[in-house]
GROMACS .gro file of C-alpha atoms in nm:
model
  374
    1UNK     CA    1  -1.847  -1.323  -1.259
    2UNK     CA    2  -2.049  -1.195  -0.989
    3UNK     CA    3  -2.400  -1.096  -0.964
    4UNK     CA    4  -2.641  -0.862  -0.781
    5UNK     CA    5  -2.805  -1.181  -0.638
    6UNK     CA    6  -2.458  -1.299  -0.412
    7UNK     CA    7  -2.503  -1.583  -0.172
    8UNK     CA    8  -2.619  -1.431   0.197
    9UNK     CA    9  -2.476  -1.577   0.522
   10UNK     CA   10  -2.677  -1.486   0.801
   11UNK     CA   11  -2.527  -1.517   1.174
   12UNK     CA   12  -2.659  -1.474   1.497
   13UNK     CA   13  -2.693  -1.250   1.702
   14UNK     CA   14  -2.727  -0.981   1.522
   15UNK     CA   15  -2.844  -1.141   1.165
   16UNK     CA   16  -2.539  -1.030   0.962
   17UNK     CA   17  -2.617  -1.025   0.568
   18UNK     CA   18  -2.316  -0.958   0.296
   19UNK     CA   19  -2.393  -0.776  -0.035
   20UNK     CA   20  -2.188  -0.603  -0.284
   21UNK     CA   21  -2.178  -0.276  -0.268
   22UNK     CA   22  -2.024   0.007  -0.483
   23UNK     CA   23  -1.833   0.215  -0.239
   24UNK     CA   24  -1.769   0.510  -0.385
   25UNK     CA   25  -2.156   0.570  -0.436
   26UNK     CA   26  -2.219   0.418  -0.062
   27UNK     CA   27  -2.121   0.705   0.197
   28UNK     CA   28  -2.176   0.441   0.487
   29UNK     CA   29  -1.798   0.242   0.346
   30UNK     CA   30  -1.624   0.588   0.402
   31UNK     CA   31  -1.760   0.633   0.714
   32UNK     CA   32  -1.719   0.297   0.818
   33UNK     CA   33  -1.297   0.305   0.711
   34UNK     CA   34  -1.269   0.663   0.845
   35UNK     CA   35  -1.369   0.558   1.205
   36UNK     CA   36  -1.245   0.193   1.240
   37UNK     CA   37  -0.864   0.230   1.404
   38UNK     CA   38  -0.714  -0.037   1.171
   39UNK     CA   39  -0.850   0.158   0.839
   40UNK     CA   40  -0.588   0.284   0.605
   41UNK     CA   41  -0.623   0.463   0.272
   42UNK     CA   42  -0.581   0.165   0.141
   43UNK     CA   43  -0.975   0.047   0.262
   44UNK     CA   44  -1.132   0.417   0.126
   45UNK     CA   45  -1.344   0.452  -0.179
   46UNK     CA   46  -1.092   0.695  -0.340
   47UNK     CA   47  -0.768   0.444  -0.354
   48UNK     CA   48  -1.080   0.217  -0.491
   49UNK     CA   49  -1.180   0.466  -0.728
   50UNK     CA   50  -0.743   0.478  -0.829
   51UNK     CA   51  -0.740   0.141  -0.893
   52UNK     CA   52  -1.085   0.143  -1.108
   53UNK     CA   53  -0.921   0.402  -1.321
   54UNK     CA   54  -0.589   0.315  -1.369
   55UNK     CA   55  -0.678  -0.063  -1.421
   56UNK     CA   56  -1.073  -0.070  -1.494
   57UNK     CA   57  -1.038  -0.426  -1.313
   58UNK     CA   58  -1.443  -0.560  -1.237
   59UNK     CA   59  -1.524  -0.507  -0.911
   60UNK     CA   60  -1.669  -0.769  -0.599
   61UNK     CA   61  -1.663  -0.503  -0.321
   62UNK     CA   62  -1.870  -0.715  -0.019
   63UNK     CA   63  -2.009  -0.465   0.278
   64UNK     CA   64  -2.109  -0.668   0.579
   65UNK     CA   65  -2.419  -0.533   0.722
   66UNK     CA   66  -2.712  -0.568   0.998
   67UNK     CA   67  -3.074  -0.563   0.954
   68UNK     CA   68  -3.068  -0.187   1.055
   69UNK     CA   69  -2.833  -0.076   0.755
   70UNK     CA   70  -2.516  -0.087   0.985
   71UNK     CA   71  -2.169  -0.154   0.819
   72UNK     CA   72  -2.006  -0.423   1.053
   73UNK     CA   73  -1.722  -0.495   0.777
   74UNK     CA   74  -1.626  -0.411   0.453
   75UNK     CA   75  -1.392  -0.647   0.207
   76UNK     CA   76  -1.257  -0.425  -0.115
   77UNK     CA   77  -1.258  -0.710  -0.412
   78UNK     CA   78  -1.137  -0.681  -0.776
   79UNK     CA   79  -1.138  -0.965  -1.055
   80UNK     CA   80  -0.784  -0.957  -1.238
   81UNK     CA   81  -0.681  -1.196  -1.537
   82UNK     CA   82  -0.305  -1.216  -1.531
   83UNK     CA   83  -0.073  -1.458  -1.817
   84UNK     CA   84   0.151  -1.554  -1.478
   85UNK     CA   85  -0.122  -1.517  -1.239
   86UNK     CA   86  -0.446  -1.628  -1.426
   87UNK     CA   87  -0.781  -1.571  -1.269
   88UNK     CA   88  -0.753  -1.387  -0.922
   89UNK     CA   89  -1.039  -1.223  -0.736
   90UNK     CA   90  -0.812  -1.027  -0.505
   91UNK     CA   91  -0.807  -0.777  -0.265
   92UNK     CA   92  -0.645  -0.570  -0.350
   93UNK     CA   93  -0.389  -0.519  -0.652
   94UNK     CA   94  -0.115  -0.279  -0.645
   95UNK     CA   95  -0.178  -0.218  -0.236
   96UNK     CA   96   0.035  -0.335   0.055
   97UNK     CA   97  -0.227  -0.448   0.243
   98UNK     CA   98  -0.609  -0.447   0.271
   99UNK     CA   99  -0.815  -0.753   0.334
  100UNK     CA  100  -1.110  -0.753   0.526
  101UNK     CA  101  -1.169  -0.478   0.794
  102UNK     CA  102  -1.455  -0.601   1.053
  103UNK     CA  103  -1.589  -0.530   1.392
  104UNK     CA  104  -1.627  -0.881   1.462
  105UNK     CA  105  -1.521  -1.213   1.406
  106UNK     CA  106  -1.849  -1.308   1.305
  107UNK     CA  107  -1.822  -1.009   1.009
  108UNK     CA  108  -1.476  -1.136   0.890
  109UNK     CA  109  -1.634  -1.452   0.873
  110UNK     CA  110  -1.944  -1.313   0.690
  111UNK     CA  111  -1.738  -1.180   0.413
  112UNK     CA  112  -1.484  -1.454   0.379
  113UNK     CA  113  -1.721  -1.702   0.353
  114UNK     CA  114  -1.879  -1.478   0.048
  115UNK     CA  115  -1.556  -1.402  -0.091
  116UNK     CA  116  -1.494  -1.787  -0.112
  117UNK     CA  117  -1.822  -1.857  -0.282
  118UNK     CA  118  -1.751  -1.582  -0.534
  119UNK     CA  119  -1.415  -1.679  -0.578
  120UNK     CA  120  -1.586  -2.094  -0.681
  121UNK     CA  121  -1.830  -1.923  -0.910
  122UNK     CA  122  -1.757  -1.984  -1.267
  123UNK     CA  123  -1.497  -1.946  -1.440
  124UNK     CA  124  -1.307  -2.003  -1.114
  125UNK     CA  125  -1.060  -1.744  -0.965
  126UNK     CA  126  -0.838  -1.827  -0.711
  127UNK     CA  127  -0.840  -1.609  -0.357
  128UNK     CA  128  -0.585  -1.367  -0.324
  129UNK     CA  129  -0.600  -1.171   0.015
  130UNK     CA  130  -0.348  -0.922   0.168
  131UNK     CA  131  -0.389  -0.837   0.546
  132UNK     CA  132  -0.231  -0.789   0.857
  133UNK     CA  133  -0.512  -1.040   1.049
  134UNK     CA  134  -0.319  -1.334   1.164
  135UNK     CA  135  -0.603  -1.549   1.103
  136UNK     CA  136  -0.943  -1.482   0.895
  137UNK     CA  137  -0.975  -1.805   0.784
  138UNK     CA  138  -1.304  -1.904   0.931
  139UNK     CA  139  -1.254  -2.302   0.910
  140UNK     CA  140  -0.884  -2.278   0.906
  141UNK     CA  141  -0.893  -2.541   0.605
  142UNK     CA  142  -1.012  -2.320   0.271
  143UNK     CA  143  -0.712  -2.038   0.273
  144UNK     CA  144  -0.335  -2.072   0.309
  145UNK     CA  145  -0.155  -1.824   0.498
  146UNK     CA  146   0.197  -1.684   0.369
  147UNK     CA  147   0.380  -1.485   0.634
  148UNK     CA  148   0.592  -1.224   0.422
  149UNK     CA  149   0.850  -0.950   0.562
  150UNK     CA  150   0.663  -0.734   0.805
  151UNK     CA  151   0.595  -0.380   0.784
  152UNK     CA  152   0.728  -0.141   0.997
  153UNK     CA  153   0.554   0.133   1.262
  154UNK     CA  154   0.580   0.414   1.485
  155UNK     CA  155   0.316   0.433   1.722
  156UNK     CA  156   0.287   0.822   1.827
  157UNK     CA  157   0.198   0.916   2.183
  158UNK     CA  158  -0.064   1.147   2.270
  159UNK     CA  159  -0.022   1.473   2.179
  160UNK     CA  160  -0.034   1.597   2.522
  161UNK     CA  161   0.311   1.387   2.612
  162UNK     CA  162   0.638   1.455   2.470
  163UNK     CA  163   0.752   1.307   2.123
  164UNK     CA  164   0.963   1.043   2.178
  165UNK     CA  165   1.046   0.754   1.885
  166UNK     CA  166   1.303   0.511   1.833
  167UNK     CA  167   1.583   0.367   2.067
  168UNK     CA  168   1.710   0.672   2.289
  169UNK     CA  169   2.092   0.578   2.124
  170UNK     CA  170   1.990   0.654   1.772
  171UNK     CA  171   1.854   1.025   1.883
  172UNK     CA  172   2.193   1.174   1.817
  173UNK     CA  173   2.236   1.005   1.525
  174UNK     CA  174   1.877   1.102   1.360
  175UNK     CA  175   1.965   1.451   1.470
  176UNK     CA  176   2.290   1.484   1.319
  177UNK     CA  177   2.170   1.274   0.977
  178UNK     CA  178   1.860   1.601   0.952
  179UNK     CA  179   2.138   1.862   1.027
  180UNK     CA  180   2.376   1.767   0.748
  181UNK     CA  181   2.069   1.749   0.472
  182UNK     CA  182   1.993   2.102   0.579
  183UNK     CA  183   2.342   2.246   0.604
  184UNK     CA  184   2.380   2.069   0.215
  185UNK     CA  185   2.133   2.315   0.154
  186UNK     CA  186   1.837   2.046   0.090
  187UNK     CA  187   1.466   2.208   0.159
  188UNK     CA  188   1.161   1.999   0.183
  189UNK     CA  189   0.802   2.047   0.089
  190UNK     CA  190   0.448   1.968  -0.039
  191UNK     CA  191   0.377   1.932  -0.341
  192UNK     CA  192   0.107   2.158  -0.523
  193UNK     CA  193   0.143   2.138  -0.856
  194UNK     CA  194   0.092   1.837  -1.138
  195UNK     CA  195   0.441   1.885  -1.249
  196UNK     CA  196   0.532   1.796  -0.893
  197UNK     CA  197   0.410   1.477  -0.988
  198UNK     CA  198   0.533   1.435  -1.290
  199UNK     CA  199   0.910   1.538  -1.213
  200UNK     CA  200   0.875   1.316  -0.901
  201UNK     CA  201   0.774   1.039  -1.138
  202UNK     CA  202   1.068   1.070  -1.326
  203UNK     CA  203   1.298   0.980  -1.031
  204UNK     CA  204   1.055   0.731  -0.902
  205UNK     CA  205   1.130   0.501  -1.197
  206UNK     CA  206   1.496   0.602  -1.173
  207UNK     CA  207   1.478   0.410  -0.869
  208UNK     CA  208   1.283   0.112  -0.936
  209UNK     CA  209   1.540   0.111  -1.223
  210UNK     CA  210   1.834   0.087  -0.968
  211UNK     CA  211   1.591  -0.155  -0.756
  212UNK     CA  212   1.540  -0.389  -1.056
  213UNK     CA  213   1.181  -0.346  -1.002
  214UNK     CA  214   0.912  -0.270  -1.219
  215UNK     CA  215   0.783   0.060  -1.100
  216UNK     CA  216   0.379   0.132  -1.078
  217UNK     CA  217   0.248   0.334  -1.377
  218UNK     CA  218   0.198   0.659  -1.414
  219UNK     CA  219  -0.177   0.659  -1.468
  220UNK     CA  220  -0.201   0.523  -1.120
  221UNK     CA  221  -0.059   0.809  -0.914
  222UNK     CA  222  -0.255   1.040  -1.163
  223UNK     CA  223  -0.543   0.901  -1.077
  224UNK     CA  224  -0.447   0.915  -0.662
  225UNK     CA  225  -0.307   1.235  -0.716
  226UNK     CA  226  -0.694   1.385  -0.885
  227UNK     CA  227  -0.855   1.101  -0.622
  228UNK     CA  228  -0.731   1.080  -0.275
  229UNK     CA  229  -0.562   1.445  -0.262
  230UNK     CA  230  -0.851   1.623  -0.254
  231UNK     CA  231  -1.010   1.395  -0.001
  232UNK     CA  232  -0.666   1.484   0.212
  233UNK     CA  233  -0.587   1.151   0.201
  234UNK     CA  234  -0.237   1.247  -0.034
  235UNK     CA  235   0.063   1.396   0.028
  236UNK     CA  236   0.384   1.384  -0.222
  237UNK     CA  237   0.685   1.533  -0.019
  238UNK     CA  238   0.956   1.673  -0.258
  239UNK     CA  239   1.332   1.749  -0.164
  240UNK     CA  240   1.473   1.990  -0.360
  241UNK     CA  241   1.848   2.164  -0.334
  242UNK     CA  242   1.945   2.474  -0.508
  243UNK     CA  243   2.230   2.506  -0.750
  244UNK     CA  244   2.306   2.891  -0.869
  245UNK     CA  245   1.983   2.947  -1.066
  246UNK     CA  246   1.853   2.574  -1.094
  247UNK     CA  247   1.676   2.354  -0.838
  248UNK     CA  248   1.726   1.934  -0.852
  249UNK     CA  249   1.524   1.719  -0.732
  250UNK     CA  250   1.684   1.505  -0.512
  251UNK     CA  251   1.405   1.301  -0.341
  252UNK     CA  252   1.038   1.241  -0.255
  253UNK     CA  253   0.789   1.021  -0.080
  254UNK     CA  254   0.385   0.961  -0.087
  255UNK     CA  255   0.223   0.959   0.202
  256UNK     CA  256  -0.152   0.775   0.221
  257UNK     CA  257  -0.357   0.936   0.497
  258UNK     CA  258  -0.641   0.798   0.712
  259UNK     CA  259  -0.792   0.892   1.025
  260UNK     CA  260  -0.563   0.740   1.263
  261UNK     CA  261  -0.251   0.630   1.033
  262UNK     CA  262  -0.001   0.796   0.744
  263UNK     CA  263   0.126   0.524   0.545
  264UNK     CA  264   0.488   0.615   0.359
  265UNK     CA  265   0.525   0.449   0.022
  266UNK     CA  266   0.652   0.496  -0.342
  267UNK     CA  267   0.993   0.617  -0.243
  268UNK     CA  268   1.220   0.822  -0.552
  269UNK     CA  269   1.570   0.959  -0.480
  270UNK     CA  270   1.865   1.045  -0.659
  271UNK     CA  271   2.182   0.881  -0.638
  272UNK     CA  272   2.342   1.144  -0.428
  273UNK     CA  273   2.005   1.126  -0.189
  274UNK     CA  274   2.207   0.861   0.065
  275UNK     CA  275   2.500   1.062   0.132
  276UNK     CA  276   2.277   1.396   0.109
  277UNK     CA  277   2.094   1.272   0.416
  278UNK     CA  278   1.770   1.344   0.247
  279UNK     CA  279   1.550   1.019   0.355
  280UNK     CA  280   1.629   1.131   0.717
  281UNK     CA  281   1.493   1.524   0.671
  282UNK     CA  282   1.170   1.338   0.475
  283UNK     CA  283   1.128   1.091   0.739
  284UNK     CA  284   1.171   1.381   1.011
  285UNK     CA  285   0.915   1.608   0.850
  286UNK     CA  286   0.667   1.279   0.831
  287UNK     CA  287   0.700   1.207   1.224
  288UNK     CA  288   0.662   1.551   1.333
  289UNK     CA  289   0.376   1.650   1.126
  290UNK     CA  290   0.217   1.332   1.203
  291UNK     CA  291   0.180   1.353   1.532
  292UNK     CA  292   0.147   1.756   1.554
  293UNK     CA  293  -0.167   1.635   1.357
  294UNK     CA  294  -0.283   1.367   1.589
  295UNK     CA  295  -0.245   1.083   1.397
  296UNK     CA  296  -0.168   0.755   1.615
  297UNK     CA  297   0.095   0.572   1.387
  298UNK     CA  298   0.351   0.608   1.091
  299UNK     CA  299   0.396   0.290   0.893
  300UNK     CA  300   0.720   0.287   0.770
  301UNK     CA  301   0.648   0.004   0.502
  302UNK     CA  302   0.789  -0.341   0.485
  303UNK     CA  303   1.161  -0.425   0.450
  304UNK     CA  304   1.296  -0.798   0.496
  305UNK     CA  305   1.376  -0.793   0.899
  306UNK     CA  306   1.765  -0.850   0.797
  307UNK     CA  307   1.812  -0.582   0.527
  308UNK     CA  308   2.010  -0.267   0.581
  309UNK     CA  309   1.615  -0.078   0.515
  310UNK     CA  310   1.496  -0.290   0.823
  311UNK     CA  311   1.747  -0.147   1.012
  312UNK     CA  312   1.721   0.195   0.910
  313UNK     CA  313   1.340   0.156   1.014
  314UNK     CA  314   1.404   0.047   1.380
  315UNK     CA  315   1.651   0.324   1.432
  316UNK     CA  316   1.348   0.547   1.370
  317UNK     CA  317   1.141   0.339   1.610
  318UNK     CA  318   0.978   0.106   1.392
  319UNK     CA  319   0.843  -0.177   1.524
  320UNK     CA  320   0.756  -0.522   1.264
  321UNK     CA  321   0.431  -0.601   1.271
  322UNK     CA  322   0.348  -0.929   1.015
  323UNK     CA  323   0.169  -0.882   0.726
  324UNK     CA  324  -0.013  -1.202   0.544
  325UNK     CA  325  -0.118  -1.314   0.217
  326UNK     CA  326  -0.401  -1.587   0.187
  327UNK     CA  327  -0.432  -1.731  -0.123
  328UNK     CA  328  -0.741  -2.026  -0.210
  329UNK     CA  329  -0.684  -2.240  -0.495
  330UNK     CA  330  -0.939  -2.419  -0.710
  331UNK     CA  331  -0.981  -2.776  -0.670
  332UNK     CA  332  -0.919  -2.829  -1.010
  333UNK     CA  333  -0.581  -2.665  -1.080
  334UNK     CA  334  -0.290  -2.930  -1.183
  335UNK     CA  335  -0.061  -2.954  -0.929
  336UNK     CA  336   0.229  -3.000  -1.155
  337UNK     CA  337   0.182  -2.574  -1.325
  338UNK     CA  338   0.460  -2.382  -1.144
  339UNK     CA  339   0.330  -2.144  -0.866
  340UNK     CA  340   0.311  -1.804  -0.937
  341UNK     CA  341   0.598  -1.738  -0.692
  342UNK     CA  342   0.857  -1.958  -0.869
  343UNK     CA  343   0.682  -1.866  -1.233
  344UNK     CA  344   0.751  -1.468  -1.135
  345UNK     CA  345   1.085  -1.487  -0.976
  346UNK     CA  346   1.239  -1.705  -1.326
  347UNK     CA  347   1.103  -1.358  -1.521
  348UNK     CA  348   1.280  -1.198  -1.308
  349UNK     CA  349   1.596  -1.395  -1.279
  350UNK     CA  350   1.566  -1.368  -1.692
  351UNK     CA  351   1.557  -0.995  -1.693
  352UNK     CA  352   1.782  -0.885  -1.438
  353UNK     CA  353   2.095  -0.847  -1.652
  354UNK     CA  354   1.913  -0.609  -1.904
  355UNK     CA  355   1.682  -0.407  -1.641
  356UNK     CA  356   1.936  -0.130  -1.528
  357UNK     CA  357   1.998  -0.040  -1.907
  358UNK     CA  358   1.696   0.019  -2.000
  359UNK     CA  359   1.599   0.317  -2.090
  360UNK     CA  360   1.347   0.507  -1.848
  361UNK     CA  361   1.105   0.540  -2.086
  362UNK     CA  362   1.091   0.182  -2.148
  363UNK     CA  363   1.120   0.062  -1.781
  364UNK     CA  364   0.782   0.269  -1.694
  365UNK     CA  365   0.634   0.111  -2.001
  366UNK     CA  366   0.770  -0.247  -1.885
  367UNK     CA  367   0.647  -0.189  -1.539
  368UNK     CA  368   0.272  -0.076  -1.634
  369UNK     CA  369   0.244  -0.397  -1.856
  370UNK     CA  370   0.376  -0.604  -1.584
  371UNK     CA  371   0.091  -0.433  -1.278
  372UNK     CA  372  -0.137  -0.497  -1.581
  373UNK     CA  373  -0.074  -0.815  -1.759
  374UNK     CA  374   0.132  -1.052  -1.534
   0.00000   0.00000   0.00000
């Protein structure tokens, strides 16, 4: 495991130094996510803090720094121990992307260059990196680079020119798709309440049920929902449509703020959601409110670019941008142990036929030993 006393790489100019640092007792790493334009919820102390409570992984957080005190980088790090996955040091689990966010090459060098000795200090943990950098391997022979389905965004104009997003053929279509959900009588808002949460949660693993995927647990988005909404930095939008005297719940998103993005994830909806229209009133709502708040992009998530989600996202005006995974493996691993790819996907394969009759209960029990074990 790491220590206090972490190998230093100094660079010039500027004499660059990389320590760990605990970020949500340093105020310069909030600061430092808060103003850089490519910093997402995903970088902030508080989706740290999430993970640190749901998980109580031990933490490598690196801050790159200058002899003045200056963040020029930060790189959010956790240790995991998985049965498939063995010894990671990753950044981050559970998260889309993250990876290191620098104002320099020099600082993404910095902290890779740390990570990598970290990652080689005994016992040995192999390099697990998400980010949307095309290349932050600083001799381009220690990490390998997996391209995987890109994730999707709206870039907003200013919010002194008109709101315009997506190809100018799919405006009728968007407009008549939010029309219907309201004429069904479906009516969208925020959430304020814990049982918000909790009822949302219930149709969240409904879905990852009907995915055939294990769904995050429950202690996570507790600990986002006592974490990052306070900070503003959640939102959980609930559709709801009224039936005599009872109200269903017939869809919801989280959004993950930042200063310049909202990132939609963790999607639940009903079966009736599709033909209800309801993903088109949520993803209206996000737009709108997104850029009536100044924000500069939506991320729409990632979707294979040939799957029916892709295309929804492009009708909407997303545009694929690649996301990466770098991965470092120890010298000494056999070459002949499965990777964790082909290792995951046979689980999977194996437990496909039983996964949709599972009861819920025991599909969010399956799916927080899987984010926790695997």
């Amino acid at each position: 495991m790491a220590t206090a006393s972490i190998p230093q790489t100094q660079h010039d100019p500027g004499r660059l130094r990389v320590d760990l640092v605990d970020p949500t007792a340093d105020p310069r790493w909030a600061a430092f996510v808060a103003t850089h334009p490519d910093g997402l919820a995903f970088h902030h102390p508080a989706w740290i803090a999430t993970l640190a409570d749901t998980f109580g992984y031990p933490p490598a957080h690196l801050a790159c720094e200058d002899d003045q005190g200056r963040l020029h980088g930060v790189l959010p790090l956790v240790y995991r121990r998985g049965i498939i996955r063995g010894r990671q040091l990753w950044s981050l689990p559970c998260t889309a992307v993250a990876g290191p966010l620098t104002t320099s090459a020099a600082a993404t060098n910095a902290l890779i260059q740390t990570a990598i000795k970290l990652a080689q200090e005994p016992p040995a943990h192999q390099l697990v990196l998400h980010s949307m950098v095309p290349d932050i391997d600083p001799g381009g022979t220690v990490l390998t680079r997996v391209e995987g389905s890109p994730t999707y965004v709206i870039d907003l104009p200013e919010r002194t020119e008109p709101l315009r997003f997506g190809p100018s053929a799919k405006h009728g279509v968007i407009k008549r798709g939010v029309k219907k959900a309201r004429e069904y009588g479906l009516r969208l808002r925020e959430a304020e309440r814990f049982d918000d949460l909790t009822a949302w949660y219930r149709l969240y693993v409904a879905t990852m049920r009907e995915k055939e995927s294990p769904p995050l647990p429950f202690r996570l988005f507790d600990a986002a929902w006592h974490h990052l909404r306070p900070a503003g930095l959640l939102q959980l939008l609930v559709v709801e449509r009224r039936t005599g005297e009872a109200t269903e719940l017939i869809g919801g998103e989280i959004l993950l703020l930042n200063s310049q993005t909202v990132l939609g994830e963790y999607i639940a909806r009903s079966p009736i959601a599709g033909q209800l229209h309801c993903q088109d009133l949520i993803q209206w709502h996000i737009v709108h409110s997104a850029w009536e708040a100044g924000y500069r992009r939506v991320d729409l998530g990632d979707a294979h670019p040939e799957s029916g989600l892709a295309r929804y996202k492009r009708k909407w005006g997303g545009q694929p941008r690649p996301m990466y995974r770098y991965r470092e493996s120890h010298p000494a691993e056999p070459q002949n142990i499965p990777s964790t790819r082909s290792r995951a996907s046979t689980l999977r394969r194996l437990a496909k036929p039983a996964w949709r009759h599972l009861p819920l209960p025991l599909v969010a029990r399956a799916g927080a030993l899987v984010y926790r074990y695997a």
